[in-house]
Amino acid sequence: MIERLRLRAEHSRRVGGDAPLVTTVEEARALARGVAEGLAAASDQDRLLLLSSLHEVRAALDTRLSRLDADMSEGRARIAAVNRGLSAHSSYSNRMSPRGAGPRKG
């Protein structure tokens, strides 16, 4: 289980954080349970190796989260620009039409 997660983390890091490590919440929970069970059942020496692999996973998750945060920031900036444009359009339309008469026609 941990090895599979480590391989996913390695792949995600190779593609700059574009590849997700998990695709659903259920998958993340199952992996977390598997990791916990694997660590609990491992010998002390194996536990150290597993923890080292988990460090690689954490690094990949950090990269992925940074990528997603950047994408979300870009999306928020686009939405803000659209909102400013709509607000300006609305303000302009309100100034150009007589009060109470509704939108001006042709």
Short mmCIF file of N, CA and C in Angstrom, two decimals:
data_model
loop_
_atom_site.label_atom_id
_atom_site.label_comp_id
_atom_site.label_asym_id
_atom_site.label_seq_id
_atom_site.Cartn_x
_atom_site.Cartn_y
_atom_site.Cartn_z
N MET A 1 0.83 -1.19 0.00
CA MET A 1 0.00 0.00 0.00
C MET A 1 0.87 1.25 0.00
N ILE A 2 1.84 1.30 0.90
CA ILE A 2 2.70 2.48 1.00
C ILE A 2 3.58 2.60 -0.24
N GLU A 3 4.03 1.48 -0.75
CA GLU A 3 4.87 1.51 -1.95
C GLU A 3 4.08 2.05 -3.14
N ARG A 4 2.83 1.64 -3.25
CA ARG A 4 1.99 2.14 -4.34
C ARG A 4 1.79 3.65 -4.22
N LEU A 5 1.59 4.12 -3.00
CA LEU A 5 1.43 5.55 -2.76
C LEU A 5 2.73 6.30 -3.08
N ARG A 6 3.86 5.69 -2.71
CA ARG A 6 5.15 6.32 -3.01
C ARG A 6 5.37 6.42 -4.52
N LEU A 7 4.99 5.40 -5.25
CA LEU A 7 5.12 5.43 -6.71
C LEU A 7 4.22 6.50 -7.33
N ARG A 8 3.02 6.66 -6.80
CA ARG A 8 2.15 7.74 -7.28
C ARG A 8 2.76 9.10 -6.99
N ALA A 9 3.34 9.22 -5.80
CA ALA A 9 3.97 10.49 -5.41
C ALA A 9 5.14 10.80 -6.34
N GLU A 10 5.92 9.79 -6.64
CA GLU A 10 7.06 9.97 -7.55
C GLU A 10 6.58 10.42 -8.93
N HIS A 11 5.53 9.80 -9.42
CA HIS A 11 4.98 10.17 -10.72
C HIS A 11 4.46 11.61 -10.69
N SER A 12 3.76 11.98 -9.65
CA SER A 12 3.22 13.33 -9.53
C SER A 12 4.34 14.36 -9.51
N ARG A 13 5.40 14.07 -8.80
CA ARG A 13 6.53 15.01 -8.76
C ARG A 13 7.20 15.13 -10.12
N ARG A 14 7.28 14.02 -10.87
CA ARG A 14 7.91 14.05 -12.19
C ARG A 14 7.14 14.94 -13.16
N VAL A 15 5.82 15.03 -12.99
CA VAL A 15 5.01 15.84 -13.91
C VAL A 15 4.66 17.19 -13.30
N GLY A 16 5.43 17.63 -12.33
CA GLY A 16 5.28 18.97 -11.77
C GLY A 16 4.05 19.19 -10.92
N GLY A 17 3.53 18.12 -10.34
CA GLY A 17 2.36 18.26 -9.47
C GLY A 17 1.05 18.21 -10.21
N ASP A 18 1.08 17.88 -11.50
CA ASP A 18 -0.16 17.81 -12.27
C ASP A 18 -0.97 16.55 -11.99
N ALA A 19 -0.32 15.47 -11.60
CA ALA A 19 -1.01 14.21 -11.38
C ALA A 19 -1.42 14.08 -9.91
N PRO A 20 -2.69 13.80 -9.68
CA PRO A 20 -3.14 13.64 -8.29
C PRO A 20 -2.63 12.33 -7.69
N LEU A 21 -2.43 12.34 -6.38
CA LEU A 21 -2.03 11.11 -5.70
C LEU A 21 -3.24 10.23 -5.42
N VAL A 22 -4.35 10.85 -5.14
CA VAL A 22 -5.63 10.16 -4.97
C VAL A 22 -6.68 10.93 -5.75
N THR A 23 -7.75 10.24 -6.11
CA THR A 23 -8.77 10.90 -6.91
C THR A 23 -10.08 11.11 -6.17
N THR A 24 -10.27 10.40 -5.06
CA THR A 24 -11.50 10.56 -4.30
C THR A 24 -11.19 10.59 -2.81
N VAL A 25 -12.12 11.10 -2.05
CA VAL A 25 -11.97 11.11 -0.58
C VAL A 25 -11.93 9.67 -0.06
N GLU A 26 -12.76 8.82 -0.64
CA GLU A 26 -12.79 7.42 -0.21
C GLU A 26 -11.43 6.75 -0.43
N GLU A 27 -10.82 7.04 -1.57
CA GLU A 27 -9.50 6.48 -1.85
C GLU A 27 -8.47 7.01 -0.86
N ALA A 28 -8.54 8.28 -0.53
CA ALA A 28 -7.61 8.87 0.44
C ALA A 28 -7.78 8.21 1.80
N ARG A 29 -9.02 7.99 2.20
CA ARG A 29 -9.28 7.34 3.50
C ARG A 29 -8.77 5.91 3.52
N ALA A 30 -9.01 5.19 2.42
CA ALA A 30 -8.53 3.81 2.35
C ALA A 30 -7.01 3.76 2.40
N LEU A 31 -6.36 4.68 1.71
CA LEU A 31 -4.90 4.73 1.76
C LEU A 31 -4.41 5.07 3.16
N ALA A 32 -5.06 6.01 3.82
CA ALA A 32 -4.67 6.38 5.18
C ALA A 32 -4.80 5.19 6.12
N ARG A 33 -5.90 4.45 5.99
CA ARG A 33 -6.07 3.25 6.82
C ARG A 33 -4.98 2.23 6.52
N GLY A 34 -4.71 2.04 5.22
CA GLY A 34 -3.68 1.08 4.83
C GLY A 34 -2.30 1.47 5.35
N VAL A 35 -1.99 2.75 5.28
CA VAL A 35 -0.70 3.23 5.79
C VAL A 35 -0.62 3.01 7.29
N ALA A 36 -1.68 3.34 8.01
CA ALA A 36 -1.69 3.16 9.46
C ALA A 36 -1.53 1.69 9.83
N GLU A 37 -2.24 0.84 9.13
CA GLU A 37 -2.13 -0.60 9.40
C GLU A 37 -0.73 -1.12 9.05
N GLY A 38 -0.19 -0.64 7.93
CA GLY A 38 1.15 -1.06 7.53
C GLY A 38 2.20 -0.64 8.55
N LEU A 39 2.08 0.58 9.05
CA LEU A 39 3.03 1.06 10.06
C LEU A 39 2.88 0.28 11.37
N ALA A 40 1.65 -0.02 11.75
CA ALA A 40 1.41 -0.74 12.99
C ALA A 40 1.96 -2.16 12.94
N ALA A 41 1.89 -2.77 11.78
CA ALA A 41 2.32 -4.17 11.63
C ALA A 41 3.81 -4.31 11.35
N ALA A 42 4.48 -3.23 10.99
CA ALA A 42 5.88 -3.30 10.56
C ALA A 42 6.83 -3.40 11.76
N SER A 43 7.97 -3.99 11.51
CA SER A 43 9.03 -4.01 12.52
C SER A 43 9.61 -2.60 12.62
N ASP A 44 10.41 -2.36 13.64
CA ASP A 44 10.99 -1.03 13.82
C ASP A 44 11.82 -0.61 12.61
N GLN A 45 12.61 -1.52 12.09
CA GLN A 45 13.45 -1.19 10.93
C GLN A 45 12.59 -0.90 9.70
N ASP A 46 11.59 -1.74 9.46
CA ASP A 46 10.70 -1.53 8.31
C ASP A 46 9.90 -0.24 8.48
N ARG A 47 9.54 0.07 9.71
CA ARG A 47 8.78 1.29 9.98
C ARG A 47 9.58 2.53 9.56
N LEU A 48 10.89 2.50 9.81
CA LEU A 48 11.73 3.62 9.39
C LEU A 48 11.74 3.78 7.86
N LEU A 49 11.80 2.66 7.17
CA LEU A 49 11.76 2.71 5.70
C LEU A 49 10.41 3.23 5.20
N LEU A 50 9.35 2.78 5.86
CA LEU A 50 8.02 3.24 5.47
C LEU A 50 7.86 4.74 5.73
N LEU A 51 8.37 5.20 6.85
CA LEU A 51 8.30 6.63 7.17
C LEU A 51 9.11 7.45 6.17
N SER A 52 10.21 6.91 5.71
CA SER A 52 10.99 7.59 4.68
C SER A 52 10.19 7.71 3.40
N SER A 53 9.48 6.66 3.04
CA SER A 53 8.63 6.71 1.85
C SER A 53 7.52 7.73 2.03
N LEU A 54 6.98 7.81 3.23
CA LEU A 54 5.92 8.78 3.49
C LEU A 54 6.43 10.21 3.40
N HIS A 55 7.71 10.41 3.71
CA HIS A 55 8.29 11.74 3.55
C HIS A 55 8.27 12.14 2.08
N GLU A 56 8.56 11.20 1.19
CA GLU A 56 8.50 11.46 -0.25
C GLU A 56 7.07 11.78 -0.68
N VAL A 57 6.11 11.08 -0.09
CA VAL A 57 4.71 11.33 -0.40
C VAL A 57 4.33 12.74 0.05
N ARG A 58 4.77 13.11 1.23
CA ARG A 58 4.46 14.46 1.74
C ARG A 58 5.04 15.53 0.81
N ALA A 59 6.25 15.33 0.35
CA ALA A 59 6.86 16.30 -0.57
C ALA A 59 6.03 16.42 -1.85
N ALA A 60 5.56 15.30 -2.35
CA ALA A 60 4.72 15.32 -3.56
C ALA A 60 3.39 16.00 -3.29
N LEU A 61 2.82 15.76 -2.12
CA LEU A 61 1.56 16.42 -1.76
C LEU A 61 1.75 17.92 -1.65
N ASP A 62 2.87 18.35 -1.07
CA ASP A 62 3.16 19.78 -0.97
C ASP A 62 3.24 20.42 -2.36
N THR A 63 3.89 19.72 -3.29
CA THR A 63 4.00 20.22 -4.66
C THR A 63 2.63 20.30 -5.30
N ARG A 64 1.85 19.26 -5.12
CA ARG A 64 0.49 19.22 -5.70
C ARG A 64 -0.38 20.34 -5.12
N LEU A 65 -0.32 20.53 -3.81
CA LEU A 65 -1.12 21.58 -3.18
C LEU A 65 -0.70 22.96 -3.67
N SER A 66 0.59 23.17 -3.85
CA SER A 66 1.07 24.45 -4.37
C SER A 66 0.53 24.68 -5.77
N ARG A 67 0.53 23.64 -6.57
CA ARG A 67 0.02 23.74 -7.95
C ARG A 67 -1.47 24.07 -7.95
N LEU A 68 -2.22 23.36 -7.11
CA LEU A 68 -3.66 23.61 -7.03
C LEU A 68 -3.95 25.01 -6.51
N ASP A 69 -3.17 25.46 -5.53
CA ASP A 69 -3.35 26.81 -4.99
C ASP A 69 -3.10 27.86 -6.07
N ALA A 70 -2.07 27.65 -6.87
CA ALA A 70 -1.78 28.59 -7.97
C ALA A 70 -2.92 28.59 -8.99
N ASP A 71 -3.43 27.41 -9.31
CA ASP A 71 -4.55 27.32 -10.26
C ASP A 71 -5.79 28.01 -9.71
N MET A 72 -6.05 27.83 -8.43
CA MET A 72 -7.22 28.47 -7.82
C MET A 72 -7.05 29.98 -7.77
N SER A 73 -5.84 30.45 -7.49
CA SER A 73 -5.60 31.89 -7.48
C SER A 73 -5.84 32.49 -8.86
N GLU A 74 -5.40 31.79 -9.87
CA GLU A 74 -5.63 32.25 -11.25
C GLU A 74 -7.12 32.30 -11.56
N GLY A 75 -7.85 31.27 -11.12
CA GLY A 75 -9.29 31.25 -11.33
C GLY A 75 -9.99 32.37 -10.59
N ARG A 76 -9.57 32.62 -9.36
CA ARG A 76 -10.17 33.72 -8.59
C ARG A 76 -9.91 35.06 -9.27
N ALA A 77 -8.72 35.25 -9.81
CA ALA A 77 -8.40 36.50 -10.51
C ALA A 77 -9.29 36.67 -11.75
N ARG A 78 -9.52 35.58 -12.47
CA ARG A 78 -10.39 35.65 -13.65
C ARG A 78 -11.82 35.99 -13.25
N ILE A 79 -12.30 35.36 -12.19
CA ILE A 79 -13.66 35.62 -11.72
C ILE A 79 -13.79 37.07 -11.28
N ALA A 80 -12.79 37.59 -10.57
CA ALA A 80 -12.82 38.98 -10.13
C ALA A 80 -12.86 39.92 -11.33
N ALA A 81 -12.09 39.61 -12.38
CA ALA A 81 -12.09 40.45 -13.58
C ALA A 81 -13.46 40.43 -14.25
N VAL A 82 -14.08 39.26 -14.32
CA VAL A 82 -15.41 39.16 -14.91
C VAL A 82 -16.41 39.96 -14.08
N ASN A 83 -16.33 39.84 -12.76
CA ASN A 83 -17.23 40.58 -11.89
C ASN A 83 -17.06 42.09 -12.05
N ARG A 84 -15.81 42.54 -12.17
CA ARG A 84 -15.57 43.97 -12.39
C ARG A 84 -16.17 44.42 -13.72
N GLY A 85 -16.02 43.59 -14.74
CA GLY A 85 -16.59 43.92 -16.04
C GLY A 85 -18.11 43.97 -16.00
N LEU A 86 -18.72 43.01 -15.33
CA LEU A 86 -20.18 43.01 -15.22
C LEU A 86 -20.67 44.21 -14.42
N SER A 87 -19.94 44.55 -13.37
CA SER A 87 -20.31 45.71 -12.56
C SER A 87 -20.21 46.99 -13.38
N ALA A 88 -19.14 47.12 -14.15
CA ALA A 88 -18.97 48.30 -15.00
C ALA A 88 -20.07 48.37 -16.05
N HIS A 89 -20.40 47.23 -16.63
CA HIS A 89 -21.46 47.18 -17.64
C HIS A 89 -22.80 47.59 -17.03
N SER A 90 -23.09 47.05 -15.86
CA SER A 90 -24.34 47.37 -15.18
C SER A 90 -24.40 48.86 -14.84
N SER A 91 -23.31 49.39 -14.35
CA SER A 91 -23.25 50.81 -14.00
C SER A 91 -23.45 51.67 -15.24
N TYR A 92 -22.82 51.32 -16.31
CA TYR A 92 -22.94 52.06 -17.57
C TYR A 92 -24.38 51.98 -18.08
N SER A 93 -24.96 50.78 -18.05
CA SER A 93 -26.33 50.60 -18.52
C SER A 93 -27.30 51.42 -17.70
N ASN A 94 -27.11 51.47 -16.39
CA ASN A 94 -28.00 52.24 -15.52
C ASN A 94 -27.91 53.74 -15.82
N ARG A 95 -26.73 54.21 -16.13
CA ARG A 95 -26.56 55.64 -16.45
C ARG A 95 -27.16 56.00 -17.79
N MET A 96 -27.14 55.07 -18.72
CA MET A 96 -27.60 55.36 -20.08
C MET A 96 -29.12 55.24 -20.23
N SER A 97 -29.79 54.52 -19.36
CA SER A 97 -31.24 54.38 -19.50
C SER A 97 -31.94 55.31 -18.52
N PRO A 98 -33.05 55.92 -18.95
CA PRO A 98 -33.79 56.80 -18.05
C PRO A 98 -34.35 56.00 -16.88
N ARG A 99 -34.39 56.60 -15.72
CA ARG A 99 -34.89 55.91 -14.53
C ARG A 99 -36.35 55.51 -14.73
N GLY A 100 -36.60 54.26 -14.37
CA GLY A 100 -37.96 53.78 -14.41
C GLY A 100 -38.43 53.39 -15.82
N ALA A 101 -37.70 53.74 -16.83
CA ALA A 101 -38.15 53.45 -18.20
C ALA A 101 -37.62 52.11 -18.69
N GLY A 102 -36.75 51.47 -17.90
CA GLY A 102 -36.16 50.21 -18.34
C GLY A 102 -35.07 50.48 -19.36
N PRO A 103 -34.59 49.45 -19.98
CA PRO A 103 -33.50 49.63 -20.94
C PRO A 103 -33.94 50.45 -22.14
N ARG A 104 -33.01 51.22 -22.66
CA ARG A 104 -33.31 52.03 -23.85
C ARG A 104 -33.39 51.13 -25.08
N LYS A 105 -34.24 51.48 -25.96
CA LYS A 105 -34.39 50.71 -27.21
C LYS A 105 -33.73 51.47 -28.33
N GLY A 106 -32.96 50.71 -29.16
CA GLY A 106 -32.31 51.16 -30.35
C GLY A 106 -32.12 52.56 -30.54
#
